[in-house]
Amino acid sequence: MNWPLYVTPAHIVRLYDRFEALDKEKTGHLRPQDFGAINRLAMNPIGDRIIGAFFSPGQETVDFHSFVRILAHFRPADKKHPKDPSMPEPVNSRTSKLKFAFQLYDQDKDGKISRAELLQVLRSMLEMQVTEEQLESIADRTIQEADLDKDDAISFEEFRKSLEKVNIDHKMSIRFLR
Amino acid sequence: PLRRYASPGIALARSAEEPSATTEDGGESHRHGGGFQMVQWEWSYVQTPYIIAIWILVASVAKILFHFSQRFTTVVPESCMLILLGLVLGGIVLLTSKKQLYQLEPGLFFLFLLPTIVGDAGYFMPARLFFDNLGAILLYAVVGTLWNAFCTGFCLYGVKLLGVIDQKVQAGLMEFLLFGALISAVDPVAVLAVFEEVHVNETLFIIVFGESLLNDAVTVVLYKVYMSFVEVGPENVQTADYFKGVASFLIVSIGGTMVGLIFAALLAFITRFTKKVRIIEPLLVFLMVYLAYLTAELFSLSAILSMTFCGIGCNKYVEANISQKSRTTVKYTMKTLASIAETIIFIFLGISAVDKSKWAWDTGLISCTLIFIFVFRALGVVMQTWVLNWFRLVPLDKIDQVVMSYGGLRGAVAFALVVLLDAERVPAKDYFVATTIIVVFFTVMFQGLTIKPLVNWLKVPRATNRKPTINEEIHERAFDHCLTAVEDIAGLNGYHHWRDKWEQFDKNYLSKLLLRKSVYRKSELWEVYQKINIRDAISVIDQGGNVLTSARLSLPSMASRASFPEVTNVTNYLRENGSGVCLDLQVIDNVPGAKVEEESETHHFLAGNLYKPRRRYQSHYSRHFMTVGDHERQDREIFQRNMKSRMETFKTTRHKRHSHKKDRSQKKAGIPKRNDWISCGGASGVEDEKGEHLEPEKEEDVGITFVARKVPDTPKERPKSGVSEPSMAPPSPTCSERNLPWKGGIGTLPVCVSMEATKIIPIDLQQAWNQSISSLESLASPPGPVEPLHPASAPLQAGRAEEGALSDQEQELQPLMSSSVRPPGPPPPPPLAQGLGRRRNPCVYLRSLVTAPPPGSEPLARSRGPTQL
């Protein structure tokens, strides 16, 4: 198989072990319930969304290739090899990291984080600690702050803009994938 | 005890013993004659505190003077200037008394000056950043300091053997190792002083500063071990002693940390129960943090570690538990103390240098030490970084390494330690002291002076003094969860995994134990949200208050926006009914608070001085209302025009708002949205505390409290309502106009009791009055089950009448309204209404109207209104 520079061979070996371990029925594919079996993931407030991100729409399983491809989003950007303009955008670029985060919010895949979608995420992240009113005012404020075209939703451009001062490469990377 | 320095009492006594020679008190003590004296000279009685106070005064004045010249302070760091000042002062003292009287006493330094700085640093340490980089910090602090100490020590011994250092310096290997240990530690005071002016990026700063704090344990243990080795003599040192040294390092560092954490937990726990005695909250914070330091010192553990971890540990819980005022107090007091302690340290460092007994100069020793500490620092940093970068997500690049090497400043800790050396046992003490002074001066002054140009030249990423926006807060939280999930999926227990575990533990156990119940239920994100709102509102008020004419404002959290149409309305809103919000915010942030008080004072002053013009103005009004004539028509026209423009604003904003909120309000039809009320209530909640000495404000308090009852248990500051609800803003009055009711304090106006307020409105003003209300109602009232009527589509009165039916208060408004109903078209009331109306915030209006009986007869109202004004 051709690995388009997502990760290093060492990572692939390691991730393959993990993949095998998760793949209890040895089908070569992971199903959502295989992810659900990870205990701590069940406790993660946005765990189900992240599991969802592994499955492209309409598909019930994920093979190893996609598995690695998704995880490769969290590879720190490679500073030593400057971006080759002729190459396609790498999966660990700032934009694709942001896209990954964006689609965690944008569950209906309409390219916009609507108020309802934002509220859902907020609700799961804040659990019971906040009243609905507080949630709503936070959501309102968030949208108002990011929403540049006044459509009461956050598009990807607006999402990117609202985070333009954040070092995404630091905040959306995992060390072991270096 | 670990540091055998003189007790502070002795330290103070030392300066107290020889008072007669100081510049302030020269030769006064002879004057005690016999017999009764009308005025007695009690110098010996007040001497000690007096001298301390004078020194603090000198330090403060010095600080003020340096900051006079903006251009100068940007080039020369304050610490340099303070050392120079110290040198001058020391010179004066030396010249006048032929003997140096003052020096940086180790006892004073370790027990009083250092803790204030470390306490401040620990308490306000950015915890997340600190723990994110804890690995690097620990490596540099432990390995780096050990490396520096050993290399410097051995190499100095080496050059001694080579004959570079003069034979007069009587020191063996152990003495040099001891010296190496005390000179190798990066100093927190110096690092803070220099780096705070340089503003390098946070990561770099936290690594250097964290190292300087955490290396204390290493320094302490090395110092202690070598001291004992020097005492017994190097030939008697057994192998077991080295292991004891290692064991003692573990005890000192871990023990110190534990003591700190225990005190942190205790402090957090105690602050759970201070609800009734808010006043001692700041004191408790200082006490416990200081006690953590002293306790660690008592058990000869690392006091700096203890205090640092106490601060880091307790901050989250304490800040949540204590009141907003206490938070401000803690912050300001800590900063004040730390800043003054730092100033004193540097001045005294300068003074200490001017002392003949310390001038044991040996060029070889000094130059070798300077070279070695610099070279080994750089080498150490490069090697450790190389190792670290294998593990770090964000590698430290070359520029970072240069700054880290260059930022290895030595300071007062080294000096205090070297002064503590026993001259009997360490014959070369004087040489070491002189060398330490030179090293400290060199690093603080030369490196401190050049680090800024260096950082500029290397283009080191700077720290942005930017507070995160709510978007960033939310998304970064989501990122954290995301990374934790990915680590779980990838099956590794990485950093995020452990951080998540800790957060779970904190949430389930620690926070439950250490946070107040009311606070525990609050979400962190909610707090952040409120903080951001408050910050925005403050900035709006700041700008709006200062530049009343500026229509465009920028909100810090919305930096990326080019235009922000609502802002003008926000300003207007805040101007309009700002004082409630305003005061609230001043409580939260001290600075504008002072400003507003000043303003109110100015008002009183102006009111006194502008008495006559004002009177004339009033009489004009009264005449005006007696005789309805051309004037009135003219004025009405003005008012009409004002109202028109008001409506325009309202229309546009309302329109936007309308489309904005449509789907939402439909969704939760039947649930009255109380947020806006809450906002007012919250405002009053805090204001109550503040407003006590601002008598005339009382009325507003009352009015708002009434509203707050709706949501009694949740005082929420939500100035946001101003931000989010594009408000219909009546023509904005000037600041002075707004503040006029404050003049009640000097008696021009009757204290505005709500009842009176309504009664005094002339009947023909009721119209305007009600209109103000209606506009403010729509501003303050929730977009409840019924969407507020579009004021443009429905004539004002009718619209209000419909709305009014919704709630009790407004029903009671009906008589008022009907009594003053006019043809709904152009609303023509005279301008005085504005003057009256805009002074009170919406809640007050409602309140006053609720309690008010239907207005009296027209003549009565007319006669009363103007005169009472």
Tab-separated table of C-alpha atoms in Angstrom, chain B residues 309-659:
chain	number	residue	atom	x	y	z
B	309	PHE	CA	3.453	25.137	44.710
B	310	CYS	CA	1.242	26.552	47.395
B	311	GLY	CA	0.464	29.450	45.111
B	312	ILE	CA	-0.077	27.338	42.025
B	313	GLY	CA	-2.130	24.810	43.924
B	314	CYS	CA	-4.451	27.123	45.755
B	315	ASN	CA	-4.999	29.716	43.071
B	316	LYS	CA	-7.819	28.014	41.238
B	317	TYR	CA	-9.865	27.227	44.324
B	318	VAL	CA	-9.120	30.374	46.252
B	319	GLU	CA	-9.917	32.627	43.337
B	320	ALA	CA	-13.210	30.844	42.921
B	321	ASN	CA	-14.063	31.000	46.589
B	322	ILE	CA	-13.185	34.526	47.548
B	323	SER	CA	-15.159	37.543	46.525
B	324	GLN	CA	-14.342	39.720	43.607
B	325	LYS	CA	-13.142	42.480	45.864
B	326	SER	CA	-10.866	40.140	47.723
B	327	ARG	CA	-9.456	38.955	44.455
B	328	THR	CA	-8.617	42.479	43.492
B	329	THR	CA	-7.160	43.175	46.884
B	330	VAL	CA	-5.018	40.079	46.777
B	331	LYS	CA	-3.812	40.929	43.333
B	332	TYR	CA	-2.932	44.503	44.053
B	333	THR	CA	-1.401	43.880	47.413
B	334	MET	CA	0.706	41.026	46.125
B	335	LYS	CA	1.883	43.044	43.193
B	336	THR	CA	2.621	46.058	45.347
B	337	LEU	CA	4.570	44.043	47.869
B	338	ALA	CA	6.475	42.133	45.235
B	339	SER	CA	7.311	45.237	43.323
B	340	ILE	CA	8.541	47.087	46.379
B	341	ALA	CA	10.493	44.077	47.582
B	342	GLU	CA	12.146	43.823	44.211
B	343	THR	CA	13.016	47.488	44.294
B	344	ILE	CA	14.507	47.208	47.749
B	345	ILE	CA	16.490	44.150	46.792
B	346	PHE	CA	18.102	45.868	43.850
B	347	ILE	CA	18.795	49.077	45.721
B	348	PHE	CA	20.368	47.130	48.550
B	349	LEU	CA	22.395	45.079	46.130
B	350	GLY	CA	23.817	48.344	44.888
B	351	ILE	CA	24.419	49.640	48.374
B	352	SER	CA	26.014	46.395	49.492
B	353	ALA	CA	28.574	46.700	46.758
B	354	VAL	CA	29.890	49.965	48.184
B	355	ASP	CA	31.717	48.451	51.093
B	356	LYS	CA	35.451	48.429	51.580
B	357	SER	CA	35.377	45.128	53.385
B	358	LYS	CA	34.025	43.497	50.249
B	359	TRP	CA	36.625	44.737	47.862
B	360	ALA	CA	38.716	41.661	47.696
B	361	TRP	CA	39.311	41.834	44.011
B	362	ASP	CA	40.927	39.063	42.083
B	363	THR	CA	40.804	39.571	38.376
B	364	GLY	CA	41.512	35.947	37.596
B	365	LEU	CA	38.737	34.626	39.761
B	366	ILE	CA	36.231	37.171	38.542
B	367	SER	CA	36.907	36.834	34.858
B	368	CYS	CA	37.091	33.056	35.030
B	369	THR	CA	33.817	32.901	36.922
B	370	LEU	CA	32.126	35.165	34.437
B	371	ILE	CA	33.356	33.150	31.504
B	372	PHE	CA	32.546	29.812	33.069
B	373	ILE	CA	29.047	30.591	34.142
B	374	PHE	CA	28.273	31.950	30.734
B	375	VAL	CA	29.888	29.147	28.778
B	376	PHE	CA	28.481	26.367	30.905
B	377	ARG	CA	25.049	27.889	30.915
B	378	ALA	CA	25.066	27.986	27.154
B	379	LEU	CA	26.515	24.503	26.847
B	380	GLY	CA	24.072	23.130	29.357
B	381	VAL	CA	21.120	24.703	27.630
B	382	VAL	CA	22.149	23.410	24.241
B	383	MET	CA	22.702	19.881	25.459
B	384	GLN	CA	19.561	19.688	27.525
B	385	THR	CA	17.503	21.179	24.763
B	386	TRP	CA	18.875	18.616	22.393
B	387	VAL	CA	17.672	15.885	24.710
B	388	LEU	CA	14.408	17.640	25.401
B	389	ASN	CA	13.571	18.149	21.776
B	390	TRP	CA	13.323	14.414	21.367
B	391	PHE	CA	10.363	14.526	23.653
B	392	ARG	CA	8.820	17.892	23.166
B	393	LEU	CA	5.877	18.429	20.915
B	394	VAL	CA	7.084	21.914	20.192
B	395	PRO	CA	10.835	21.803	19.950
B	396	LEU	CA	12.829	24.700	21.317
B	397	ASP	CA	14.667	26.193	18.418
B	398	LYS	CA	18.031	27.893	18.322
B	399	ILE	CA	16.710	31.340	19.055
B	400	ASP	CA	14.968	30.028	22.133
B	401	GLN	CA	18.193	28.469	23.261
B	402	VAL	CA	20.110	31.690	22.819
B	403	VAL	CA	17.604	33.597	24.881
B	404	MET	CA	17.566	30.910	27.523
B	405	SER	CA	21.330	30.922	27.790
B	406	TYR	CA	21.454	34.647	27.855
B	407	GLY	CA	18.628	34.855	30.326
B	408	GLY	CA	20.512	32.873	32.909
B	409	LEU	CA	20.730	35.797	35.297
B	410	ARG	CA	22.244	35.542	38.738
B	411	GLY	CA	20.958	37.685	41.481
B	412	ALA	CA	20.214	38.386	45.062
B	413	VAL	CA	19.827	34.762	46.146
B	414	ALA	CA	23.429	34.086	45.227
B	415	PHE	CA	24.501	37.228	46.998
B	416	ALA	CA	22.593	36.411	50.159
B	417	LEU	CA	24.007	32.904	50.184
B	418	VAL	CA	27.555	34.064	49.749
B	419	VAL	CA	27.189	36.622	52.505
B	420	LEU	CA	26.071	33.807	54.769
B	421	LEU	CA	29.334	31.965	54.331
B	422	ASP	CA	31.345	31.628	57.469
B	423	ALA	CA	34.583	33.531	57.049
B	424	GLU	CA	36.256	31.258	59.603
B	425	ARG	CA	35.658	28.164	57.589
B	426	VAL	CA	35.838	29.666	54.143
B	427	PRO	CA	38.886	31.919	54.169
B	428	ALA	CA	38.238	33.074	50.630
B	429	LYS	CA	34.827	34.423	51.521
B	430	ASP	CA	35.688	38.012	50.714
B	431	TYR	CA	36.878	37.058	47.259
B	432	PHE	CA	33.761	35.055	46.705
B	433	VAL	CA	31.584	37.930	47.849
B	434	ALA	CA	33.330	40.361	45.546
B	435	THR	CA	33.078	37.942	42.646
B	436	THR	CA	29.403	37.302	43.319
B	437	ILE	CA	28.685	41.003	43.345
B	438	ILE	CA	30.446	41.449	40.048
B	439	VAL	CA	28.668	38.461	38.547
B	440	VAL	CA	25.304	39.687	39.730
B	441	PHE	CA	25.960	43.172	38.436
B	442	PHE	CA	27.235	41.891	35.173
B	443	THR	CA	24.296	39.593	34.538
B	444	VAL	CA	21.647	41.980	35.746
B	445	MET	CA	23.079	45.111	34.222
B	446	PHE	CA	24.943	44.045	31.146
B	447	GLN	CA	22.788	41.121	30.124
B	448	GLY	CA	19.671	42.820	31.371
B	449	LEU	CA	20.489	45.851	29.288
B	450	THR	CA	21.373	43.948	26.163
B	451	ILE	CA	18.754	41.228	26.245
B	452	LYS	CA	16.115	43.498	24.805
B	453	PRO	CA	18.088	44.466	21.715
B	454	LEU	CA	19.121	40.841	21.399
B	455	VAL	CA	15.544	39.648	21.523
B	456	ASN	CA	14.589	42.267	18.975
B	457	TRP	CA	17.453	41.373	16.755
B	458	LEU	CA	16.733	37.652	16.897
B	459	LYS	CA	13.055	38.363	16.316
B	460	VAL	CA	12.036	36.193	19.212
B	461	PRO	CA	8.298	35.708	19.158
B	462	ARG	CA	6.853	38.104	21.688
B	463	ALA	CA	4.157	37.585	24.171
B	464	THR	CA	0.854	38.978	23.097
B	465	ASN	CA	-0.979	40.606	25.881
B	466	ARG	CA	-4.178	39.381	24.412
B	467	LYS	CA	-6.898	37.752	26.386
B	468	PRO	CA	-8.530	34.779	24.737
B	469	THR	CA	-11.905	35.272	23.148
B	470	ILE	CA	-14.848	33.123	24.010
B	471	ASN	CA	-14.417	31.324	20.713
B	472	GLU	CA	-10.874	30.453	21.542
B	473	GLU	CA	-11.835	29.323	24.996
B	474	ILE	CA	-14.505	27.018	23.720
B	475	HIS	CA	-12.577	25.623	20.823
B	476	GLU	CA	-9.451	25.071	22.836
B	477	ARG	CA	-11.448	23.113	25.309
B	478	ALA	CA	-12.802	21.082	22.474
B	479	PHE	CA	-9.255	20.563	21.211
B	480	ASP	CA	-8.206	19.275	24.585
B	481	HIS	CA	-11.002	16.762	24.624
B	482	CYS	CA	-10.182	15.900	21.086
B	483	LEU	CA	-6.544	15.213	21.832
B	484	THR	CA	-7.448	13.154	24.863
B	485	ALA	CA	-9.803	11.101	22.758
B	486	VAL	CA	-7.224	10.611	20.061
B	487	GLU	CA	-4.661	9.521	22.589
B	488	ASP	CA	-7.142	7.035	23.918
B	489	ILE	CA	-7.902	5.765	20.469
B	490	ALA	CA	-4.266	5.493	19.586
B	491	GLY	CA	-3.834	3.642	22.833
B	492	LEU	CA	-1.195	5.648	24.565
B	493	ASN	CA	-1.171	7.260	27.927
B	494	GLY	CA	0.294	10.534	26.899
B	495	TYR	CA	0.218	13.914	28.463
B	496	HIS	CA	-3.365	14.623	27.546
B	497	HIS	CA	-4.442	11.322	28.989
B	498	TRP	CA	-2.982	12.191	32.344
B	499	ARG	CA	-4.201	15.700	32.265
B	500	ASP	CA	-7.677	14.443	31.608
B	501	LYS	CA	-7.373	11.988	34.472
B	502	TRP	CA	-6.275	14.786	36.746
B	503	GLU	CA	-9.169	16.934	35.654
B	504	GLN	CA	-11.584	14.143	36.382
B	505	PHE	CA	-10.062	13.673	39.797
B	506	ASP	CA	-10.154	17.384	40.415
B	507	LYS	CA	-13.755	17.604	39.419
B	508	ASN	CA	-14.915	14.595	41.337
B	509	TYR	CA	-13.023	15.015	44.555
B	510	LEU	CA	-10.821	18.049	44.963
B	511	SER	CA	-13.216	20.674	43.743
B	512	LYS	CA	-15.994	19.139	45.755
B	513	LEU	CA	-13.885	19.407	48.845
B	514	LEU	CA	-12.246	22.737	48.277
B	515	LEU	CA	-14.825	24.797	46.468
B	516	ARG	CA	-17.917	26.362	47.868
B	517	LYS	CA	-21.053	24.591	46.896
B	518	SER	CA	-22.323	27.611	45.069
B	519	VAL	CA	-19.079	27.922	43.181
B	520	TYR	CA	-18.707	24.242	42.477
B	521	ARG	CA	-21.893	24.214	40.516
B	522	LYS	CA	-20.664	26.974	38.292
B	523	SER	CA	-18.905	26.031	35.194
B	524	GLU	CA	-15.478	27.261	34.419
B	525	LEU	CA	-16.449	28.205	30.944
B	526	TRP	CA	-19.288	30.240	32.310
B	527	GLU	CA	-16.888	32.121	34.501
B	528	VAL	CA	-14.657	32.724	31.559
B	529	TYR	CA	-17.599	33.918	29.610
B	530	GLN	CA	-18.533	36.377	32.299
B	531	LYS	CA	-15.002	37.588	32.605
B	532	ILE	CA	-14.811	38.239	28.914
B	533	ASN	CA	-18.061	40.107	29.023
B	534	ILE	CA	-16.949	42.188	31.900
B	535	ARG	CA	-13.694	42.952	30.189
B	536	ASP	CA	-15.513	44.059	27.083
B	537	ALA	CA	-17.865	46.184	29.042
B	538	ILE	CA	-15.037	47.787	30.911
B	539	SER	CA	-13.276	48.630	27.753
B	540	VAL	CA	-16.445	50.001	26.295
B	541	ILE	CA	-17.006	52.117	29.318
B	542	ASP	CA	-13.427	53.173	29.375
B	543	GLN	CA	-13.569	54.289	25.820
B	544	GLY	CA	-17.093	55.546	25.984
B	545	GLY	CA	-16.377	57.343	29.180
B	546	ASN	CA	-13.303	59.005	27.878
B	547	VAL	CA	-14.203	59.709	24.330
B	548	LEU	CA	-17.843	60.416	24.327
B	549	THR	CA	-17.796	61.555	20.787
B	550	SER	CA	-16.192	58.503	19.362
B	551	ALA	CA	-18.872	56.389	17.886
B	552	ARG	CA	-16.708	53.495	16.977
B	553	LEU	CA	-15.195	51.349	19.605
B	554	SER	CA	-13.250	48.193	19.436
B	555	LEU	CA	-13.762	45.361	21.792
B	556	PRO	CA	-10.659	43.522	22.800
B	557	SER	CA	-12.203	40.146	22.362
B	558	MET	CA	-13.343	41.032	18.933
B	559	ALA	CA	-10.075	42.217	17.690
B	560	SER	CA	-10.477	40.582	14.353
B	561	ARG	CA	-13.521	42.525	13.410
B	562	ALA	CA	-13.256	45.392	11.099
B	563	SER	CA	-16.612	46.870	11.847
B	564	PHE	CA	-19.033	46.178	14.559
B	565	PRO	CA	-22.255	47.996	14.064
B	566	GLU	CA	-23.749	47.248	17.424
B	567	VAL	CA	-20.941	48.880	19.236
B	568	THR	CA	-22.307	52.328	18.900
B	569	ASN	CA	-25.425	51.126	20.506
B	570	VAL	CA	-23.474	49.485	23.220
B	571	THR	CA	-21.873	52.743	23.967
B	572	ASN	CA	-25.138	54.470	23.976
B	573	TYR	CA	-26.633	51.820	26.095
B	574	LEU	CA	-23.902	52.108	28.597
B	575	ARG	CA	-24.015	55.835	28.535
B	576	GLU	CA	-27.696	55.776	28.873
B	577	ASN	CA	-28.223	53.531	31.787
B	578	GLY	CA	-24.620	52.976	32.391
B	579	SER	CA	-24.235	54.014	35.919
B	580	GLY	CA	-25.618	50.796	37.234
B	581	VAL	CA	-23.457	48.770	34.986
B	582	CYS	CA	-20.676	51.186	35.410
B	583	LEU	CA	-20.487	50.938	39.129
B	584	ASP	CA	-20.740	47.256	38.948
B	585	LEU	CA	-17.733	47.129	36.765
B	586	GLN	CA	-15.769	49.452	38.865
B	587	VAL	CA	-16.142	47.069	41.679
B	588	ILE	CA	-14.682	44.453	39.489
B	589	ASP	CA	-11.841	46.495	38.280
B	590	ASN	CA	-10.326	49.064	40.461
B	591	VAL	CA	-9.022	51.430	37.902
B	592	PRO	CA	-12.197	52.771	36.403
B	593	GLY	CA	-13.654	52.770	39.865
B	594	ALA	CA	-11.268	55.400	40.933
B	595	LYS	CA	-11.964	57.226	37.768
B	596	VAL	CA	-15.652	57.365	38.288
B	597	GLU	CA	-15.284	58.473	41.829
B	598	GLU	CA	-13.025	61.162	40.623
B	599	GLU	CA	-15.606	62.097	38.078
B	600	SER	CA	-18.306	62.306	40.637
B	601	GLU	CA	-16.076	64.439	42.746
B	602	THR	CA	-15.451	66.646	39.798
B	603	HIS	CA	-19.153	66.811	39.454
B	604	HIS	CA	-19.681	67.987	42.919
B	605	PHE	CA	-16.980	70.491	42.402
B	606	LEU	CA	-18.428	71.674	39.171
B	607	ALA	CA	-21.874	71.753	40.617
B	608	GLY	CA	-20.650	74.069	43.275
B	609	ASN	CA	-18.943	76.327	40.857
B	610	LEU	CA	-21.427	76.230	38.066
B	611	TYR	CA	-24.230	76.919	40.432
B	612	LYS	CA	-25.441	80.116	38.907
B	613	PRO	CA	-25.549	79.128	35.308
B	614	ARG	CA	-27.424	76.081	36.266
B	615	ARG	CA	-29.944	78.037	38.232
B	616	ARG	CA	-30.601	80.250	35.337
B	617	TYR	CA	-31.102	77.246	33.228
B	618	GLN	CA	-33.641	75.910	35.630
B	619	SER	CA	-35.517	79.091	35.929
B	620	HIS	CA	-35.667	79.163	32.236
B	621	TYR	CA	-37.242	75.813	32.376
B	622	SER	CA	-39.741	76.790	34.959
B	623	ARG	CA	-40.742	79.827	33.049
B	624	HIS	CA	-40.969	77.725	30.060
B	625	PHE	CA	-43.449	75.400	31.513
B	626	MET	CA	-45.638	78.043	32.932
B	627	THR	CA	-46.104	79.677	29.639
B	628	VAL	CA	-46.563	77.484	26.721
B	629	GLY	CA	-45.309	79.417	23.827
B	630	ASP	CA	-42.981	79.514	20.931
B	631	HIS	CA	-40.204	78.184	23.039
B	632	GLU	CA	-42.038	75.064	23.714
B	633	ARG	CA	-42.826	74.433	20.153
B	634	GLN	CA	-39.263	74.957	19.289
B	635	ASP	CA	-38.116	72.626	21.953
B	636	ARG	CA	-40.623	70.088	20.966
B	637	GLU	CA	-39.342	70.211	17.508
B	638	ILE	CA	-35.900	69.498	18.788
B	639	PHE	CA	-37.159	66.673	20.807
B	640	GLN	CA	-39.099	65.367	17.920
B	641	ARG	CA	-36.045	65.327	15.828
B	642	ASN	CA	-34.194	63.570	18.565
B	643	MET	CA	-36.868	61.023	18.882
B	644	LYS	CA	-36.865	60.481	15.207
B	645	SER	CA	-33.209	59.722	15.117
B	646	ARG	CA	-33.721	57.579	18.129
B	647	MET	CA	-36.360	55.641	16.353
B	648	GLU	CA	-34.108	55.257	13.387
B	649	THR	CA	-31.447	53.636	15.451
B	650	PHE	CA	-33.972	51.564	17.155
B	651	LYS	CA	-35.547	50.477	13.948
B	652	THR	CA	-32.373	49.352	12.347
B	653	THR	CA	-31.031	47.544	15.332
B	654	ARG	CA	-34.363	46.080	16.186
B	655	HIS	CA	-34.744	44.864	12.737
B	656	LYS	CA	-31.494	43.048	12.796
B	657	ARG	CA	-32.227	41.672	16.126
B	658	HIS	CA	-35.583	40.564	14.986
B	659	SER	CA	-34.316	38.379	12.218
